[in-house]
Each structure stands twice: as C-alpha cells, then as structure tokens.
Short mmCIF file of C-alpha atoms in Angstrom, two decimals:
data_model
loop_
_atom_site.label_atom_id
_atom_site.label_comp_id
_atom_site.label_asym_id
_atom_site.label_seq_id
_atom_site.Cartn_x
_atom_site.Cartn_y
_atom_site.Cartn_z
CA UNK A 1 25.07 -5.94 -6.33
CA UNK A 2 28.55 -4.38 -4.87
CA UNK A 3 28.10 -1.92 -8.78
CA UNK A 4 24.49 -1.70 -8.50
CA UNK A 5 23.27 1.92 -9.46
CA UNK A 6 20.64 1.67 -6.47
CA UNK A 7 21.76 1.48 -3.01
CA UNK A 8 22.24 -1.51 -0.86
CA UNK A 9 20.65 -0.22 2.84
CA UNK A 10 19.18 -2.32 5.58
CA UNK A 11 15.79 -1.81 7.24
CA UNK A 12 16.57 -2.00 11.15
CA UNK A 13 15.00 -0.56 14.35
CA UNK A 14 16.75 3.22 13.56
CA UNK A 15 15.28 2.88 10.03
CA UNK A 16 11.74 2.11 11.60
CA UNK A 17 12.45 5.27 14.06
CA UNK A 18 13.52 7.30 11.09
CA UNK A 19 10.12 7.12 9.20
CA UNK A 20 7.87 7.47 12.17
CA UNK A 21 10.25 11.02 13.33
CA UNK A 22 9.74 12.67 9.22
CA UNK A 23 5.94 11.62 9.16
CA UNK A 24 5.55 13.01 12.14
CA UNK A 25 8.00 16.32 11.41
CA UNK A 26 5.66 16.56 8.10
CA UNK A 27 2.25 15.99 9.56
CA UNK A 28 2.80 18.94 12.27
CA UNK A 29 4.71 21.02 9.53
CA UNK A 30 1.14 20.80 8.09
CA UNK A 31 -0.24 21.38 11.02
CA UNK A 32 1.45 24.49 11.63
CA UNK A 33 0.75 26.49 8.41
CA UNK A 34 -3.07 25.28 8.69
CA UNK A 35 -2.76 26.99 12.08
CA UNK A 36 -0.81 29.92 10.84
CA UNK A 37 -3.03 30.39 7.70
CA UNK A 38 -6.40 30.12 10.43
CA UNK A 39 -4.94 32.81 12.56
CA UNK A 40 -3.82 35.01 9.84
CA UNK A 41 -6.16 34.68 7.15
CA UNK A 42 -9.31 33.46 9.10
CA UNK A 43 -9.66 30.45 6.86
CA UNK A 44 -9.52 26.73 8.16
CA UNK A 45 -7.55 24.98 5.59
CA UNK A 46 -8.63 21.65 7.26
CA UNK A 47 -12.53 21.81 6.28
CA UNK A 48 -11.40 21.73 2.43
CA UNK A 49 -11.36 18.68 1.03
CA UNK A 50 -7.97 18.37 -0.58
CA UNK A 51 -7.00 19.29 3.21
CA UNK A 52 -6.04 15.32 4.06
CA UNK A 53 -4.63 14.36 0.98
CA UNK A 54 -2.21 17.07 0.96
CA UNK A 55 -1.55 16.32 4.66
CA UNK A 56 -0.77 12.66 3.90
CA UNK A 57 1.43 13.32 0.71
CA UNK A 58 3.86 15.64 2.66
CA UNK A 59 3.90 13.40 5.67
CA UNK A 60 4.71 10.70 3.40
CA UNK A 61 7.18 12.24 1.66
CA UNK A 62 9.00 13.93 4.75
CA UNK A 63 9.22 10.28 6.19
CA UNK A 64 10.77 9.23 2.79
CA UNK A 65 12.81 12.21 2.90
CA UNK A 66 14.36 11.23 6.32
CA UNK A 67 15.34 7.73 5.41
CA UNK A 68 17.30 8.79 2.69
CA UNK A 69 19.13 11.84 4.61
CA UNK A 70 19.99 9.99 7.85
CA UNK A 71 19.61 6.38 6.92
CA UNK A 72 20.54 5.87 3.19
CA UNK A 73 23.05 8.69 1.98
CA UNK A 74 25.10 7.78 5.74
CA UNK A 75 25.61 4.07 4.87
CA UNK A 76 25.92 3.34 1.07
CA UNK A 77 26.83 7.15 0.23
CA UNK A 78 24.14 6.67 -2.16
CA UNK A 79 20.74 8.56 -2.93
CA UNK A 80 17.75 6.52 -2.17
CA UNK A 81 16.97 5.27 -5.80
CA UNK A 82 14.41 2.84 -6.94
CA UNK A 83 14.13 0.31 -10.04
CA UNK A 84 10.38 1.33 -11.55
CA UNK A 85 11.25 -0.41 -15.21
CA UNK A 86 8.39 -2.12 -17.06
CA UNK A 87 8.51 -5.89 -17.30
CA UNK A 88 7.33 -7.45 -20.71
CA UNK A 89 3.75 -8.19 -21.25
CA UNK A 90 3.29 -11.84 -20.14
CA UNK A 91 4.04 -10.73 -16.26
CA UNK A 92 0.98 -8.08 -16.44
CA UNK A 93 -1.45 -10.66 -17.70
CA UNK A 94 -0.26 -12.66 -14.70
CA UNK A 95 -0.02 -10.30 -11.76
CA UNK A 96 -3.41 -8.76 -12.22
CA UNK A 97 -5.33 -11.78 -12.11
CA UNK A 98 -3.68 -12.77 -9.27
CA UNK A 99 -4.00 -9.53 -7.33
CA UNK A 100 -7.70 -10.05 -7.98
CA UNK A 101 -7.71 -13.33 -6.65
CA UNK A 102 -6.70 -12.27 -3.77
CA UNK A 103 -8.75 -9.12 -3.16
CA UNK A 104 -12.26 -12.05 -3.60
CA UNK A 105 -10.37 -14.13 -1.14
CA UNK A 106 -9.61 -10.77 1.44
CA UNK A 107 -13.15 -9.98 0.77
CA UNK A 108 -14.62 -13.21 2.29
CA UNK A 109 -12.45 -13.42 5.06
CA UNK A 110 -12.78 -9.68 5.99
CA UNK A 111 -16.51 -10.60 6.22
CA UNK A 112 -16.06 -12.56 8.68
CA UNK A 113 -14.99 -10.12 11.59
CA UNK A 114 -18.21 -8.24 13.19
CA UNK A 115 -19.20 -5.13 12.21
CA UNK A 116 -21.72 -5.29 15.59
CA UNK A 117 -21.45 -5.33 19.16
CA UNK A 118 -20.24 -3.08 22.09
CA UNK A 119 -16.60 -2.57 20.81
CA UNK A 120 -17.18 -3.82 16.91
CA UNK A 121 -20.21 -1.44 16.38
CA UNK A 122 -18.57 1.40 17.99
CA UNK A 123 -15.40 0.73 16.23
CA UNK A 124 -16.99 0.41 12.45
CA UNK A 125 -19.33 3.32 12.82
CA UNK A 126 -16.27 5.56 13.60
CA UNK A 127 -14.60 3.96 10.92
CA UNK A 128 -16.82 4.13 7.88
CA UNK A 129 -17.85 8.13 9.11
CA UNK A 130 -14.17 8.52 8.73
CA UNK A 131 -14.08 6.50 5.01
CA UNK A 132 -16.93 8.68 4.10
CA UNK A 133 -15.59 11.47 4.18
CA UNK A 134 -13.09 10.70 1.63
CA UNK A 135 -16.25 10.33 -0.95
CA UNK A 136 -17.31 14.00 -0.40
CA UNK A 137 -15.35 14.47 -3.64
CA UNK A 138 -15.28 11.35 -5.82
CA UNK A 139 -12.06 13.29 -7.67
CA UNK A 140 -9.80 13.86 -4.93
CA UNK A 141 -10.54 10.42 -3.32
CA UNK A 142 -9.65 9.17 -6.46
CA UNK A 143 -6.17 11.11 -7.20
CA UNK A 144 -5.81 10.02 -3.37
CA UNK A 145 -6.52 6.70 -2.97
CA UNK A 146 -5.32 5.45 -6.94
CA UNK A 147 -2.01 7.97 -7.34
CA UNK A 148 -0.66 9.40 -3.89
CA UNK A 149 -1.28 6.39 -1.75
CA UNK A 150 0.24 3.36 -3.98
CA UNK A 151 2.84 5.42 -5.03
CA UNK A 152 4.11 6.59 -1.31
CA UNK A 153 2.96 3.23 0.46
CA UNK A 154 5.17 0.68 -2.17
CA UNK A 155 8.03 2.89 -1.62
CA UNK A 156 7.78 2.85 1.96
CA UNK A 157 6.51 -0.81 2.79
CA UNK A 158 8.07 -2.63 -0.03
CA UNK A 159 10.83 -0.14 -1.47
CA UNK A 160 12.20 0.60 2.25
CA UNK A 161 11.11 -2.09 4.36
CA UNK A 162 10.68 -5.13 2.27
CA UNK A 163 14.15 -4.73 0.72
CA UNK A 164 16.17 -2.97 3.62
CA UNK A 165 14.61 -6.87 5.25
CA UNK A 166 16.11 -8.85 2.90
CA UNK A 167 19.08 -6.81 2.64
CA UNK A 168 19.76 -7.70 6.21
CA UNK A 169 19.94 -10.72 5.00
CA UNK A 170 15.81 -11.44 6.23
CA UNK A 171 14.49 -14.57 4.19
CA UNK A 172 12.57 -13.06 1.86
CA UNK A 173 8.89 -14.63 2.67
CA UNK A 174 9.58 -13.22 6.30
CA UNK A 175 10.48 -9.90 4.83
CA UNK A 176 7.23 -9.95 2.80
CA UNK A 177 5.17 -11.08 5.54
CA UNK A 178 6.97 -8.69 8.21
CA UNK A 179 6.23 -5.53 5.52
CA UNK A 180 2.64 -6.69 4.99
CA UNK A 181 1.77 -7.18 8.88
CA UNK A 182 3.87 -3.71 8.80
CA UNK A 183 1.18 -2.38 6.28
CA UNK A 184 -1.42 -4.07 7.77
CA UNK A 185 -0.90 -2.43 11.28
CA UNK A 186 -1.08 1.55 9.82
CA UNK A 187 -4.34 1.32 8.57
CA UNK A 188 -5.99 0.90 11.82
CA UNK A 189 -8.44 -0.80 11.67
CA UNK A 190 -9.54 -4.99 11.96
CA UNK A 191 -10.79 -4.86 8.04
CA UNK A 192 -8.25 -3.21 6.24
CA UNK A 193 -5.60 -4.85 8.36
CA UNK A 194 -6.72 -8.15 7.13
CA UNK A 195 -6.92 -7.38 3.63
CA UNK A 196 -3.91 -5.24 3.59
CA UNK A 197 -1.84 -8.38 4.70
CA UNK A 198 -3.22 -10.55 2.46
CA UNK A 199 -2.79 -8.16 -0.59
CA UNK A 200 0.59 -6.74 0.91
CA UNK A 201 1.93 -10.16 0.58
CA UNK A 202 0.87 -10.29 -3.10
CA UNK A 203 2.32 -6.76 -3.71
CA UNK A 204 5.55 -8.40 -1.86
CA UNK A 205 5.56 -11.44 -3.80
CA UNK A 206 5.47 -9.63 -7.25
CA UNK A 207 7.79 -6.61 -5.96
CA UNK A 208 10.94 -9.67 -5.19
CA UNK A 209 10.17 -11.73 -7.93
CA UNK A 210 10.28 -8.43 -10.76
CA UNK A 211 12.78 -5.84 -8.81
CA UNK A 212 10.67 -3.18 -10.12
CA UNK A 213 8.98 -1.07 -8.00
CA UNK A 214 6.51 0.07 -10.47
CA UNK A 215 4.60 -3.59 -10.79
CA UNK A 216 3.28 -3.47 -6.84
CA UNK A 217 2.36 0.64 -7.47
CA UNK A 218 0.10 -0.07 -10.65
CA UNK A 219 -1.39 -3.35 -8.62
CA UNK A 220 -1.80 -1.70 -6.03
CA UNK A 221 -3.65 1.09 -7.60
CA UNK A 222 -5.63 -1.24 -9.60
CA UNK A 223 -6.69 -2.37 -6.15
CA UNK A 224 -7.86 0.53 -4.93
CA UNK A 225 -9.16 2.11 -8.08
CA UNK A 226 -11.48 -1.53 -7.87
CA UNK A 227 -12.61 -0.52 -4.43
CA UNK A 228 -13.31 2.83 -4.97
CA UNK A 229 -15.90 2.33 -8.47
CA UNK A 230 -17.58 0.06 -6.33
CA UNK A 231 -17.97 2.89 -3.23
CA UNK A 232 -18.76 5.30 -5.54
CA UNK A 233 -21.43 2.97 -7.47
CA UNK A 234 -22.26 0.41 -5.46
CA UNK A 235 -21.91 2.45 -2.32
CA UNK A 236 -20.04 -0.84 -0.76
CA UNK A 237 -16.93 -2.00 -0.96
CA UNK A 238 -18.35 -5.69 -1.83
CA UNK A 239 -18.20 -7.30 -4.25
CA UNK A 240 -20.50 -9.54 -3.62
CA UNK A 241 -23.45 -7.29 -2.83
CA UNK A 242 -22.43 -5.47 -6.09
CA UNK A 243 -23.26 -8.19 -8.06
CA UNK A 244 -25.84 -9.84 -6.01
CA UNK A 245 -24.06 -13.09 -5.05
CA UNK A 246 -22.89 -15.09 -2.30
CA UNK A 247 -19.48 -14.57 -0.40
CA UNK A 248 -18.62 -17.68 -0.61
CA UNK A 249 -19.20 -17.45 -4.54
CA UNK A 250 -16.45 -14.75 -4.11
CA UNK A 251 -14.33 -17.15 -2.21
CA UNK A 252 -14.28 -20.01 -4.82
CA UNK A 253 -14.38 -17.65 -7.79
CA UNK A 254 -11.17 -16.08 -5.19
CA UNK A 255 -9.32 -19.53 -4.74
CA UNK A 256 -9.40 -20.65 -8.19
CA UNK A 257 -8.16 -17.34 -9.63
CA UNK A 258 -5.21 -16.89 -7.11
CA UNK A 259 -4.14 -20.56 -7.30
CA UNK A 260 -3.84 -20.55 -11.06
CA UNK A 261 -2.17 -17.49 -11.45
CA UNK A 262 -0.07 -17.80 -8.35
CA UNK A 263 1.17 -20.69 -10.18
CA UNK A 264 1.93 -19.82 -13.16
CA UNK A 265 4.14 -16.80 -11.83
CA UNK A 266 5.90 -18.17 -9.24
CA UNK A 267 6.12 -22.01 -10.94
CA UNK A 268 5.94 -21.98 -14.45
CA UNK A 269 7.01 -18.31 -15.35
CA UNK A 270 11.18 -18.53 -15.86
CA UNK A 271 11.96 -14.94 -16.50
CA UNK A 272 14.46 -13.77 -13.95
CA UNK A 273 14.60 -10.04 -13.45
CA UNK A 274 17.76 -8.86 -12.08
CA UNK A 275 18.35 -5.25 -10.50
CA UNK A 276 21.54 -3.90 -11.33
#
C-alpha cells in the first residue's frame, strides 16, 4: 500500500468537521448567487426545478473539495484519487441480486415504523410533500436521484469515510456499519434511515470486498433508479403494493435472495481484488 497510486488518509473527527464546513461553504455559496441573481435580475432561481439538484451537487462537491485540500493533500501529499475499475462479469451477476435482496428485506422492515400519530403523521406528511416535489419533473429527479446522488454519496460515505475507517486501522464491519449509520443519519428521516443502513451496509460490503468504487455507485443507482420507476408508476415506493402482494411475501422473497447471494460473494466467490 506504502506505492499505492491512491492515497492512504484516515477518516477522524477533523475529517468529519472538514465535510460538514465545504457543504456548508457550498450550500450558502448557492445561496448567495440565488440571492444576488433575485435582487438583480428579479428572478427566484429557487422555484425552478433544477434549483435543488444543482444546490446539492455543489454542496457535495465543495465538501469533497475540502477533504482533499485540508485533509488529504496535508497528510499523504497526495490528490484524493479513487479506484472506479470494472470487476469481471461473475461479481455483477452477484452484487445485484443481492442489493435487491436487501432493498425487499428494507422494504418490510421500513413498514413497520408508523406513518400515523401525533409526531409520526406530522413527521411523514412533511416528509413525502418534501419527496414530492422531486417528481414535479420525472427527468431531473431522475439525473438527481440515479447520477448526482450515488455518485457524490459513495465517494463521501464509502470512498472517504468507509476507507479513511479502516485506514485507521477500524475493523472493517465497524467501518461499514459506522459509514452506513453515517448515511443513515443525513437523510433525516425514520424510513430512509432504516433502509439506508441496511443497503449502506451492502454498498459497504461490496465496496471492501472489490476496492472499486464504481461497484457501490452503479448499485446504488440501480437502487434508486428501482425506487424511482415505481414513484413515477406506481406512485409508491412499494413494492409490494406495486405488485399487489403481501409484505411479508417481500420479506421471504427478501431473505432467500440476500442469503444466497450474500453467500456466494462473500463464501464461495475467491477472487481477491487488490488496490494498488
């Protein structure tokens, strides 16, 4: 690792403070020229809908930005640099089945927190007003949600934190878990917090076991790519009420999926990918 062509940092507490300082430097930069543009061009920038995802993308990348400047470059004299090879066919027609395992099994289990009740109700209403807004343009949520956000989120919670974890010298299933609880946290809310842990962990697991950065992104994508065909046709993002079955159909159909495939990656599949 000492000749490695991608740099060796760790993930600490000044890493953690680094991200949160450039998203927030990049969220009021936006901020600022939507204010600017307002005053000087009586237009509200933040009414269009390409408004948030542009937001997002350079708060993202300002927070990606700092880490390598003050965190990265200063300790391995390195740019921050990434492994996003391919892997050969056999690991793709193990991954995705696996990933899809575990979105039936997030599914059930996000079911089972309330959606009613004095805080719950409150809580989800607010919530899904906020989701809908994202499907006021099926093509932006979809260059959003399928391109911008796996790309910028694997970098950050598995390219960063995951590895600058287990660079530390973490154990890697606490990195995973501590990048996925990480994940989980920044979405916001009780359902996507579940599921993103649960699917974070899978992201995790593939992202150690391959070294390549580009195997979590494209699973990750296929994720949300999944969950957006069935807002935009199914108006849910169930899929059990999109195909008329039980949740607990889900569950089992979940289970036997994930355990298979889970198995044959992590057991039975010998390939060792190295990152050098």
């Amino acid at each position: 690792m000492e000749n490695s062509r991608y740099p060796r940092f760790t993930f600490t507490w000044l890493g953690a403070v680094t991200l949160v300082v450039g998203l927030f430097v990049g969220t009021m930069a936006v901020s600022l020229f939507s204010t600017f543009w307002k005053v000087a061009f009586k237009e509200n920038l933040e009414l269009k809908d390409w408004f948030l995802m542009v937001a997002n993308s350079v708060g993202f990348l300002t927070a990606i930005a700092f880490f390598d400047f003050f965190i990265v470059r200063r300790t391995t004299n390195m740019k921050l640099n990434f492994n996003f090879s391919s892997v050969n066919f056999y690991t793709y027609l193990l991954v995705f089945p696996m990933m899809l395992g575990m979105m039936f099994i997030s599914e059930f289990i996000t079911s089972l927190i309330p959606i009613t009740g004095p805080f719950f109700g409150d809580f989800y209403e607010y919530f899904t007003q906020l989701m809908s807004q994202l499907t006021d343009d099926p093509a932006i949520m979809l260059i959003m949600t399928v391109m911008m956000a796996p790309i910028f989120e694997e970098i950050i919670f598995r390219g960063i934190i995951q590895k600058g974890l287990i660079n530390k010298g973490v154990e890697p299933w606490k990195a995973i878990l501590y990048a996925s609880i990480i994940f989980g946290i920044v979405h916001g809310n009780p359902w996507q917090f579940i599921s993103a842990v649960m699917l974070g962990c899978v992201l995790g697991l593939v992202y150690y076991k391959t070294k390549s950065l580009l195997i979590p992104i494209l699973l990750h994508g296929f994720n949300n790519l999944t969950l957006s065909l069935l807002v935009l046709f199914g108006k849910n993002e169930s899929f059990a009420k999109f195909l008329n079955v039980s949740e607990w159909l889900i569950l089992a159909a979940g289970i036997v999926l994930f355990s298979l495939f889970y198995y044959l990656f992590t057991k039975k599949y010998k390939v060792h990918y190295s990152e050098i």
